[in-house]
Amino acid sequence: METASTMKAKIAELRERKAKASLGGGQDKLDKQHKGGKLSARERIALFFDADSFQESGLFANQRCVDFGMAGKESPADGVITGIGTVDGRHVNVASQDFTVFGGSAGEVHCAKIMDSMRISLRTGKPFVFFNDSGGARIQEGVYSLAGYGKVFYTNTQLSGVVPQISLICGPCAGGAAYSPALTDFIIMTRQAQMFITGPQVIKQVTGEDITAEALGGAGSQIDRSGVAHFVAENDEHAIGICKRLLSFLPNNNTEDPPVLGGSYSLEADYALDEVIPEDSKKPYDIRDVITKILDFNDFLESQETFAPNIVVGFGRITGLTVGIIANQPKVYAGVLDIDASDKAAGFVRFCNAFNIPIITLVDTPGYLPGVDQEHRGIIRHGAKLLFAYSAATVPKITVILRKAYGGAYVAMCSKDLDADCVFAWPTAEIAVMGAEGAAEIVFRREIEAAEDKADARAKFAKAYRDKFSSPYVAAAARFVDDVIEPNQTRIHIAKTLERLTTKRTLRPAKKHGLIPL
Ligand code: HXC
């Protein structure tokens, strides 16, 4: 009897301790969090995971700093909730910073908890998701908090390419702390969040520039301008929805294939695709009209939508199989490849290759962007990233040339010579070193200068060049193109090719790692 009542008391104490610790920094701070339009760390977890699936680890963790008035202070869960739960039935490890506890700041114990969660991801081959909402390194803990972050960065790097890592930025993410998300694969940022290495005050002191925190590191800046973040969300709920959708396309780790969405899929001609390319070959169109028509249920999850919009990248499925799409966007700068587009596409190719996601490349580009600014900022180095990423990729690579494929950009957009498994071309494909007018101007300069009617001569030579190269048949004769297909058949051809490439095995020379131009 006595034992039972002792146990009852112990359980009551345990429940009380758990309830108290689960309140984090207390109701006042929770209210403040809600007033700022943000969910709490625990509410984010509850919304993210399947009901009752979350198993927490480290609720009773506490800080142990004795300096600057910290001695004996309680820091429930030390400001970060960690554990594992299921999302659509699949296990995911999580760390969720609790801003109500010392502003979610990261000390020694806090960082150790994050690392533990990451290590479990690594050992079990399950994705890692990190909700960031923090004032950064815990100031009172000095070098211990810096070392903690250093270890988080190191562990991020260990996980890189082994399990998918996704960061959600739901509040401040300041200072070196921003480098953990930067080392992960995707960053989803809410409109309530900011990321920067040095805040407005420091910038004002050092450079004299005046800028608000929002203009400096809000979602607008870090998505549209810098390309640091990949997705913008209106709020926490929206961010969590994006994260779940993104996870649905991804495998658990690099040794698995992405999940296959069961169901019956139509493989029929889509005659709307025959109408996409305008009569006037200089006219733009929206490449998304093509992308959505070749994907199951027209479902496309676009990444970095507003950064380097001259190239479009994202995930979709074809007959239930996840594919990564990389497509020039003729609607923006004619789909030219520039520094940012090369970085964006190369990064996406690397991710797909690391996680066994076949790559579909849609080509309509007039080439790499000419210009002093691009040359001086290193388009040679950045453009080379795309060549490297495609060449190094061993996943199935299927390329469709829709219209222009000029110059280096033809090669870079996963041509046969970069080891594409299959290259299709629409009858409208123009595969040449450059546009016919430009080519005529260089090759026949003397003849044009000598001609009485220069415009007529220019047009004549341009036509001769266009007649020779501005079709897919020269490339097809040389087997740089496997088949010229009717646009309406594109989805069918890609689906059949994907099916036969599922057993693809490719070896690359053994080495520690390649040296992608950085
Ligand atoms: C300890 C911190 C903290 C920090 C915030 N708090 N940041 N405690 N270390 N880094 C505490 C505050 O004292 C406060 O405690 C509570 O968290 C909430 O903070 P507020 O300032 O009241 O909130 P808010 O007005 O919303 O401002 C949030 C903020 C601001 C913008 C994040 O707190 C801030 O600027 N903090 C410092 C940011 C920073 O410079 N961090 C260091 C980055 S360097 P009370 O008790 O009042 O509730 C870094 C290096 C990493 O991270 C290096 C890795 C190699």
XYZ file of C-alpha atoms and ligand atoms in Angstrom:
573
model
C 0.000 0.000 0.000
C 2.777 2.334 1.050
C 4.719 1.594 -2.175
C 1.670 2.360 -4.308
C 1.076 5.682 -2.625
C 4.776 6.596 -2.950
C 4.601 5.817 -6.657
C 1.441 7.882 -6.955
C 3.204 10.833 -5.366
C 6.234 10.374 -7.622
C 4.027 10.262 -10.720
C 2.187 13.365 -9.559
C 5.531 15.135 -9.104
C 6.692 13.967 -12.530
C 3.517 15.252 -14.143
C 3.875 18.568 -12.366
C 7.496 18.906 -13.441
C 6.606 18.037 -17.027
C 3.728 20.494 -17.108
C 5.907 23.280 -15.718
C 8.811 22.599 -18.081
C 6.426 22.408 -21.028
C 5.305 25.976 -20.335
C 8.760 27.188 -21.363
C 9.404 30.782 -20.330
C 5.857 31.180 -18.981
C 2.467 32.442 -20.054
C 3.500 36.133 -20.364
C 6.203 35.302 -22.857
C 3.922 32.904 -24.719
C 1.319 35.676 -25.024
C 4.000 37.999 -26.412
C 4.971 35.347 -28.944
C 1.341 34.991 -30.074
C 0.884 38.770 -30.254
C 3.816 38.882 -32.667
C 1.908 36.542 -34.980
C 4.115 33.560 -34.100
C 3.347 30.096 -32.779
C 5.294 28.698 -29.835
C 8.009 26.077 -30.278
C 5.635 23.356 -29.052
C 2.709 24.544 -31.169
C 4.943 24.312 -34.239
C 5.849 20.744 -33.350
C 2.218 19.819 -32.690
C 1.197 21.172 -36.085
C 4.118 19.546 -37.875
C 3.827 15.966 -36.652
C 1.052 13.398 -37.005
C -1.195 13.422 -33.922
C 0.368 11.825 -30.816
C 3.481 10.754 -32.732
C 6.007 13.124 -31.126
C 8.432 11.608 -28.636
C 10.426 14.285 -26.813
C 13.958 13.905 -25.566
C 15.629 16.328 -23.133
C 12.643 18.090 -21.588
C 14.496 18.297 -18.258
C 17.714 19.668 -19.754
C 18.826 22.861 -18.014
C 21.594 25.403 -18.488
C 24.512 25.276 -16.081
C 26.132 28.668 -16.518
C 27.072 30.470 -13.279
C 28.159 33.821 -14.702
C 26.240 37.049 -15.200
C 23.405 36.154 -12.830
C 22.697 32.798 -14.518
C 23.555 30.604 -11.515
C 20.602 28.396 -10.591
C 18.316 29.911 -13.230
C 15.841 27.527 -14.787
C 15.857 27.228 -18.559
C 13.110 24.701 -19.418
C 14.381 22.257 -22.061
C 17.201 24.806 -22.289
C 15.221 26.685 -24.882
C 14.988 24.022 -27.571
C 12.486 21.185 -27.940
C 14.047 18.088 -29.532
C 12.759 14.663 -30.450
C 11.242 12.580 -33.200
C 7.774 12.144 -34.633
C 6.114 11.126 -37.870
C 5.022 13.277 -40.804
C 2.560 11.440 -43.030
C 3.740 8.266 -41.281
C 7.489 8.834 -41.903
C 9.936 9.569 -39.071
C 11.546 13.004 -38.909
C 13.924 14.362 -36.226
C 13.337 17.879 -35.059
C 14.798 20.750 -33.023
C 12.495 23.691 -32.279
C 13.929 26.759 -30.553
C 11.770 28.239 -27.803
C 11.991 32.028 -27.898
C 10.234 32.283 -24.528
C 13.345 30.820 -22.803
C 16.171 33.385 -22.872
C 15.057 34.410 -26.342
C 15.732 30.920 -27.709
C 19.418 31.730 -27.297
C 21.818 28.853 -27.835
C 24.165 27.837 -25.053
C 26.217 24.707 -24.479
C 23.319 22.438 -23.433
C 20.928 23.877 -26.052
C 23.436 23.152 -28.828
C 24.210 19.672 -27.459
C 20.499 18.843 -27.681
C 20.331 20.001 -31.307
C 23.390 17.911 -32.132
C 21.934 14.825 -30.462
C 18.830 15.146 -32.591
C 20.979 15.513 -35.699
C 23.132 12.518 -34.779
C 20.033 10.363 -34.416
C 19.021 11.510 -37.903
C 22.404 10.421 -39.191
C 22.370 7.030 -37.438
C 18.835 6.162 -38.416
C 18.815 7.770 -41.861
C 15.854 10.075 -41.231
C 15.453 13.753 -42.246
C 16.325 16.576 -39.835
C 14.103 19.662 -39.516
C 15.199 22.722 -37.510
C 12.738 25.454 -36.437
C 14.868 28.571 -35.823
C 13.584 31.327 -33.515
C 16.499 32.646 -31.505
C 18.622 35.589 -30.403
C 21.666 33.509 -31.428
C 24.605 32.500 -29.276
C 23.711 32.845 -25.561
C 25.694 35.896 -24.580
C 26.210 34.917 -20.911
C 27.855 31.612 -21.874
C 30.531 33.214 -24.011
C 32.862 30.786 -25.754
C 30.790 27.768 -24.661
C 27.889 28.938 -26.813
C 30.231 29.696 -29.737
C 31.703 26.200 -29.450
C 28.176 24.783 -29.303
C 27.276 26.489 -32.580
C 30.560 25.345 -34.104
C 29.626 21.756 -33.322
C 26.156 22.269 -34.822
C 27.778 23.508 -38.055
C 30.140 20.522 -38.057
C 27.226 18.136 -37.574
C 25.208 19.879 -40.319
C 28.125 19.132 -42.608
C 28.227 15.475 -41.522
C 24.534 15.157 -42.364
C 24.893 16.966 -45.701
C 24.111 14.618 -48.577
C 23.165 11.787 -46.199
C 19.754 12.912 -44.920
C 17.631 15.842 -46.107
C 18.005 18.881 -43.809
C 15.362 21.595 -43.814
C 15.448 24.852 -41.802
C 12.379 26.886 -40.984
C 13.149 30.456 -39.960
C 10.231 31.532 -37.809
C 11.755 34.445 -35.864
C 15.108 36.137 -35.540
C 18.122 34.236 -36.864
C 21.010 36.584 -36.244
C 24.766 36.427 -36.354
C 26.734 33.275 -36.968
C 23.617 31.315 -36.036
C 22.398 31.897 -39.589
C 25.134 29.587 -40.804
C 23.385 26.460 -39.541
C 20.400 27.028 -41.860
C 22.846 28.016 -44.595
C 24.453 24.571 -44.277
C 21.107 22.812 -44.687
C 19.437 21.952 -47.992
C 16.351 24.174 -47.904
C 15.391 27.294 -45.946
C 11.732 28.177 -45.491
C 11.289 31.688 -44.093
C 8.167 33.257 -42.626
C 7.208 36.896 -43.066
C 7.782 37.330 -39.313
C 11.435 36.225 -39.580
C 14.742 37.913 -40.244
C 18.179 36.523 -41.030
C 21.426 38.451 -41.021
C 25.044 38.089 -39.977
C 25.264 41.628 -38.586
C 22.172 43.602 -37.636
C 21.202 47.177 -38.553
C 22.961 48.748 -35.532
C 26.332 47.181 -36.287
C 25.997 48.036 -39.962
C 25.247 51.648 -39.053
C 28.376 51.780 -36.865
C 30.679 50.131 -39.386
C 29.510 51.402 -42.767
C 27.132 54.212 -41.862
C 24.314 52.570 -43.841
C 20.804 53.032 -42.438
C 18.464 50.105 -42.896
C 15.631 48.447 -41.005
C 15.913 44.839 -39.835
C 13.122 43.871 -42.236
C 14.711 45.544 -45.263
C 18.068 44.008 -44.328
C 17.123 40.425 -43.610
C 13.376 39.939 -44.040
C 11.976 37.300 -46.329
C 11.869 39.759 -49.256
C 15.614 40.376 -49.078
C 16.774 36.853 -48.328
C 14.596 35.268 -50.988
C 14.386 37.750 -53.877
C 17.814 39.350 -53.618
C 20.303 37.066 -51.940
C 18.808 33.676 -52.784
C 19.734 32.501 -49.261
C 16.221 31.218 -48.568
C 14.203 28.946 -50.842
C 10.576 29.409 -49.824
C 8.624 32.295 -48.287
C 5.672 31.592 -46.003
C 3.022 33.993 -44.745
C 3.226 32.536 -41.223
C 4.227 29.447 -39.213
C 1.265 27.334 -40.395
C 2.085 28.079 -44.026
C 5.790 27.312 -43.480
C 4.959 23.963 -41.901
C 2.661 23.137 -44.846
C 5.499 23.873 -47.308
C 7.924 21.763 -45.260
C 5.594 18.749 -45.237
C 4.977 19.058 -48.968
C 8.711 19.285 -49.606
C 9.384 16.202 -47.445
C 6.755 14.270 -49.401
C 9.009 14.440 -52.498
C 12.187 13.356 -50.702
C 13.672 10.030 -49.639
C 14.618 9.473 -45.984
C 18.305 9.343 -46.859
C 20.806 8.971 -49.674
C 20.554 5.161 -49.773
C 16.832 5.178 -50.485
C 14.741 6.212 -53.461
C 12.092 8.899 -52.996
C 8.653 7.613 -52.001
C 6.458 6.581 -54.931
C 2.960 8.020 -54.871
C 0.651 5.161 -55.723
C -2.363 5.609 -57.986
C -3.261 5.436 -61.629
C -1.711 7.984 -63.917
C -2.852 9.066 -67.323
C -0.262 8.949 -70.057
C -2.040 10.654 -72.886
C -1.051 13.177 -75.516
C -1.499 16.765 -74.344
C -2.163 18.820 -77.467
C -2.027 22.093 -75.542
C 1.775 21.611 -75.558
C 1.762 21.968 -79.354
C 0.523 25.550 -78.884
C 3.073 26.720 -76.291
C 5.879 27.924 -78.570
C 4.853 31.226 -80.221
C 4.989 31.549 -84.030
C 7.510 34.353 -83.637
C 10.579 32.601 -82.239
C 11.629 35.738 -80.390
C 8.413 35.884 -78.356
C 8.446 34.801 -74.727
C 6.199 32.259 -73.047
C 5.926 30.902 -69.531
C 7.920 27.687 -69.084
C 5.637 26.790 -66.154
C 2.932 26.107 -68.766
C 5.125 23.275 -70.027
C 6.321 22.065 -66.627
C 2.860 21.676 -65.131
C 1.586 19.853 -68.213
C 4.191 17.124 -67.973
C 3.787 16.564 -64.202
C 1.198 14.404 -62.404
C -1.861 16.458 -61.442
C -0.029 19.599 -62.692
C 1.567 19.608 -59.244
C 4.865 21.568 -59.123
C 6.680 22.723 -55.980
C 8.917 25.546 -57.142
C 12.020 26.459 -55.126
C 13.589 29.950 -55.116
C 10.704 31.191 -57.236
C 11.677 34.867 -57.168
C 15.482 34.531 -57.108
C 17.083 34.299 -60.569
C 13.631 33.868 -62.146
C 15.270 33.328 -65.565
C 15.645 29.712 -64.483
C 12.925 27.632 -62.812
C 13.705 24.721 -60.481
C 11.493 22.519 -58.354
C 9.961 19.142 -57.665
C 7.094 17.251 -59.199
C 6.153 13.673 -60.016
C 5.765 11.728 -63.231
C 3.684 8.534 -62.841
C 4.227 8.851 -59.090
C 8.050 9.120 -59.274
C 9.698 12.248 -57.854
C 11.622 14.285 -60.436
C 13.636 17.478 -60.184
C 12.883 20.025 -62.911
C 15.426 22.563 -64.158
C 14.068 24.792 -66.919
C 15.085 28.021 -68.601
C 12.362 30.661 -68.315
C 11.973 32.478 -71.682
C 9.648 34.976 -69.967
C 12.529 36.472 -67.963
C 15.576 37.854 -69.844
C 14.740 35.338 -72.604
C 15.886 32.527 -70.288
C 19.516 33.589 -70.385
C 21.985 31.908 -68.009
C 23.666 34.356 -65.664
C 25.615 34.056 -62.413
C 22.601 33.677 -60.132
C 20.793 31.277 -62.495
C 23.914 29.096 -62.692
C 24.288 29.002 -58.893
C 20.586 28.264 -58.406
C 20.448 25.468 -60.972
C 23.785 23.914 -59.930
C 22.693 23.788 -56.286
C 19.444 22.104 -57.244
C 21.183 19.546 -59.476
C 23.553 18.695 -56.579
C 20.623 18.150 -54.215
C 18.751 15.914 -56.681
C 21.852 13.869 -57.350
C 22.618 13.427 -53.637
C 19.109 12.121 -52.989
C 18.502 9.898 -56.015
C 16.037 12.215 -57.732
C 16.035 11.989 -61.561
C 16.633 15.294 -63.307
C 14.454 16.596 -66.142
C 15.982 19.582 -67.952
C 13.884 21.786 -70.248
C 15.985 23.965 -72.531
C 15.145 27.290 -74.144
C 18.060 29.660 -73.658
C 19.931 32.088 -75.909
C 23.150 31.438 -73.947
C 25.237 32.762 -71.092
C 24.635 36.467 -70.422
C 27.228 38.734 -72.044
C 28.328 41.831 -70.112
C 31.139 43.508 -68.221
C 29.386 43.136 -64.864
C 28.867 39.401 -65.347
C 32.468 38.840 -66.459
C 33.912 40.871 -63.605
C 31.725 39.101 -61.053
C 32.940 35.763 -62.325
C 30.437 34.219 -64.730
C 33.238 31.859 -65.771
C 33.500 30.467 -62.223
C 29.756 30.473 -61.523
C 28.741 29.158 -64.938
C 31.244 26.331 -64.485
C 29.281 25.175 -61.421
C 26.449 24.138 -63.675
C 28.760 22.197 -66.001
C 30.320 20.501 -62.996
C 27.039 19.704 -61.267
C 25.463 18.106 -64.348
C 28.664 16.251 -65.293
C 29.077 14.834 -61.789
C 25.420 13.813 -61.470
C 24.782 10.077 -61.825
C 20.992 10.054 -61.404
C 18.864 9.578 -64.556
C 19.186 12.745 -66.646
C 16.581 13.489 -69.323
C 16.791 16.651 -71.416
C 14.151 18.180 -73.679
C 15.199 21.003 -76.005
C 12.132 23.106 -76.722
C 13.454 26.010 -78.727
C 16.798 27.841 -78.418
C 19.868 25.937 -77.238
C 22.723 28.230 -78.119
C 26.398 28.165 -77.366
C 27.793 27.162 -74.004
C 24.315 27.169 -72.540
C 23.348 24.309 -74.902
C 26.200 22.290 -73.455
C 25.555 23.387 -69.864
C 21.840 22.537 -69.861
C 22.586 18.823 -69.618
C 23.537 18.054 -73.202
C 24.431 14.544 -74.310
C 28.088 15.430 -73.827
C 27.559 16.070 -70.116
C 26.274 12.500 -69.943
C 22.545 13.044 -70.339
C 20.900 9.625 -70.650
C 18.371 10.809 -73.161
C 17.957 14.046 -75.117
C 14.666 14.829 -76.850
C 14.037 17.836 -79.055
C 10.823 19.455 -80.171
C 10.662 20.246 -83.918
C 11.060 23.922 -82.951
C 14.517 23.294 -81.395
C 17.344 25.505 -82.641
C 20.737 24.091 -81.694
C 23.576 26.369 -82.726
C 26.661 28.169 -81.517
C 24.678 31.400 -81.488
C 21.627 33.112 -83.030
C 21.627 33.237 -86.856
C 21.932 37.056 -87.038
C 24.922 37.134 -84.702
C 26.561 34.228 -86.520
C 26.132 35.876 -89.941
C 27.634 39.092 -88.596
C 30.815 37.288 -87.510
C 31.305 34.617 -90.156
C 30.249 36.701 -93.173
C 31.400 40.142 -91.950
C 33.524 40.810 -95.043
C 30.817 39.672 -97.466
C 28.218 41.852 -95.713
C 30.522 44.875 -95.701
C 31.255 44.388 -99.430
C 27.590 43.999 -100.363
C 25.653 46.892 -101.916
C 22.543 46.066 -99.922
C 24.016 45.218 -96.506
C 20.675 44.492 -94.856
C 19.755 42.095 -97.627
C 23.155 40.354 -97.441
C 22.913 40.094 -93.661
C 19.437 38.568 -93.938
C 20.590 36.157 -96.637
C 23.570 34.868 -94.642
C 21.518 34.664 -91.463
C 18.916 32.581 -93.317
C 21.626 30.232 -94.627
C 22.899 29.717 -91.070
C 19.382 29.328 -89.696
C 18.463 26.788 -92.401
C 21.507 24.734 -91.484
C 21.405 24.829 -87.701
C 18.074 26.213 -86.546
C 16.422 22.870 -86.438
C 17.076 19.755 -84.389
C 17.906 17.537 -87.358
C 21.637 18.247 -87.666
C 22.039 17.443 -83.957
C 19.817 14.370 -84.324
C 21.872 13.156 -87.308
C 24.976 13.389 -85.138
C 23.108 11.597 -82.298
C 23.374 14.565 -79.924
C 19.591 14.281 -79.915
C 18.054 10.820 -79.447
C 14.691 11.684 -80.932
C 12.692 14.597 -82.247
C 9.263 14.371 -80.667
C 5.894 16.049 -80.971
C 5.401 18.366 -77.975
C 2.094 16.661 -77.164
C 4.020 13.405 -76.538
C 6.529 14.876 -74.065
C 5.065 13.449 -70.832
C 4.699 10.022 -72.408
C 8.326 9.946 -73.614
C 9.695 11.157 -70.286
C 7.615 8.624 -68.339
C 8.822 5.724 -70.515
C 12.437 6.866 -70.267
C 12.218 7.259 -66.489
C 10.827 3.766 -66.179
C 13.681 2.190 -68.089
C 16.300 4.272 -66.252
C 15.290 3.132 -62.763
C 18.098 0.538 -62.880
C 20.728 3.038 -64.004
C 24.153 2.444 -62.466
C 27.052 4.777 -63.176
C 30.510 4.784 -61.662
C 32.720 7.822 -61.391
C 36.471 7.692 -60.765
C 37.279 7.091 -57.082
C 38.374 10.274 -55.310
C 37.994 12.013 -51.967
C 35.695 14.579 -53.534
C 35.546 16.612 -56.716
C 36.354 20.318 -56.654
C 33.260 22.158 -57.801
C 34.276 25.749 -58.614
C 33.341 27.872 -55.576
C 20.998 35.690 -24.119
C 19.181 36.701 -25.076
C 19.824 36.712 -26.325
C 21.126 36.186 -26.403
C 17.884 37.589 -26.564
N 17.992 37.264 -25.285
N 18.994 37.284 -27.227
N 19.762 36.181 -23.989
N 21.664 35.674 -25.288
N 21.791 36.124 -27.568
C 17.000 37.429 -24.243
C 16.729 38.876 -23.922
O 17.637 39.339 -22.950
C 15.316 38.792 -23.360
O 15.395 38.319 -22.036
C 14.690 37.710 -24.191
O 15.763 36.971 -24.736
C 13.854 38.248 -25.331
O 14.622 39.197 -26.024
P 14.053 40.649 -26.375
O 15.243 41.487 -26.744
O 13.164 41.138 -25.288
O 13.160 40.313 -27.639
P 12.953 41.175 -28.949
O 12.687 42.611 -28.597
O 11.923 40.446 -29.729
O 14.355 41.134 -29.725
C 14.864 39.903 -30.204
C 16.300 40.079 -30.720
C 17.170 40.758 -29.588
C 16.292 40.927 -31.992
C 16.809 38.690 -31.078
O 16.975 40.049 -28.370
C 18.622 40.728 -29.931
O 19.109 41.576 -30.693
N 19.371 39.829 -29.290
C 20.785 39.716 -29.494
C 21.100 39.178 -30.857
C 22.547 38.927 -31.023
O 23.335 39.863 -31.289
N 22.929 37.705 -30.731
C 24.306 37.248 -30.829
C 24.509 36.851 -32.269
S 26.095 36.344 -32.547
P 14.317 38.721 -20.936
O 14.849 38.112 -19.695
O 14.287 40.207 -20.917
O 13.029 38.127 -21.388
C 25.939 34.727 -32.700
C 27.230 34.108 -32.898
C 27.110 32.686 -33.311
O 24.923 34.159 -32.677
C 28.465 32.310 -33.722
C 28.536 30.929 -34.193
C 29.908 30.634 -34.619
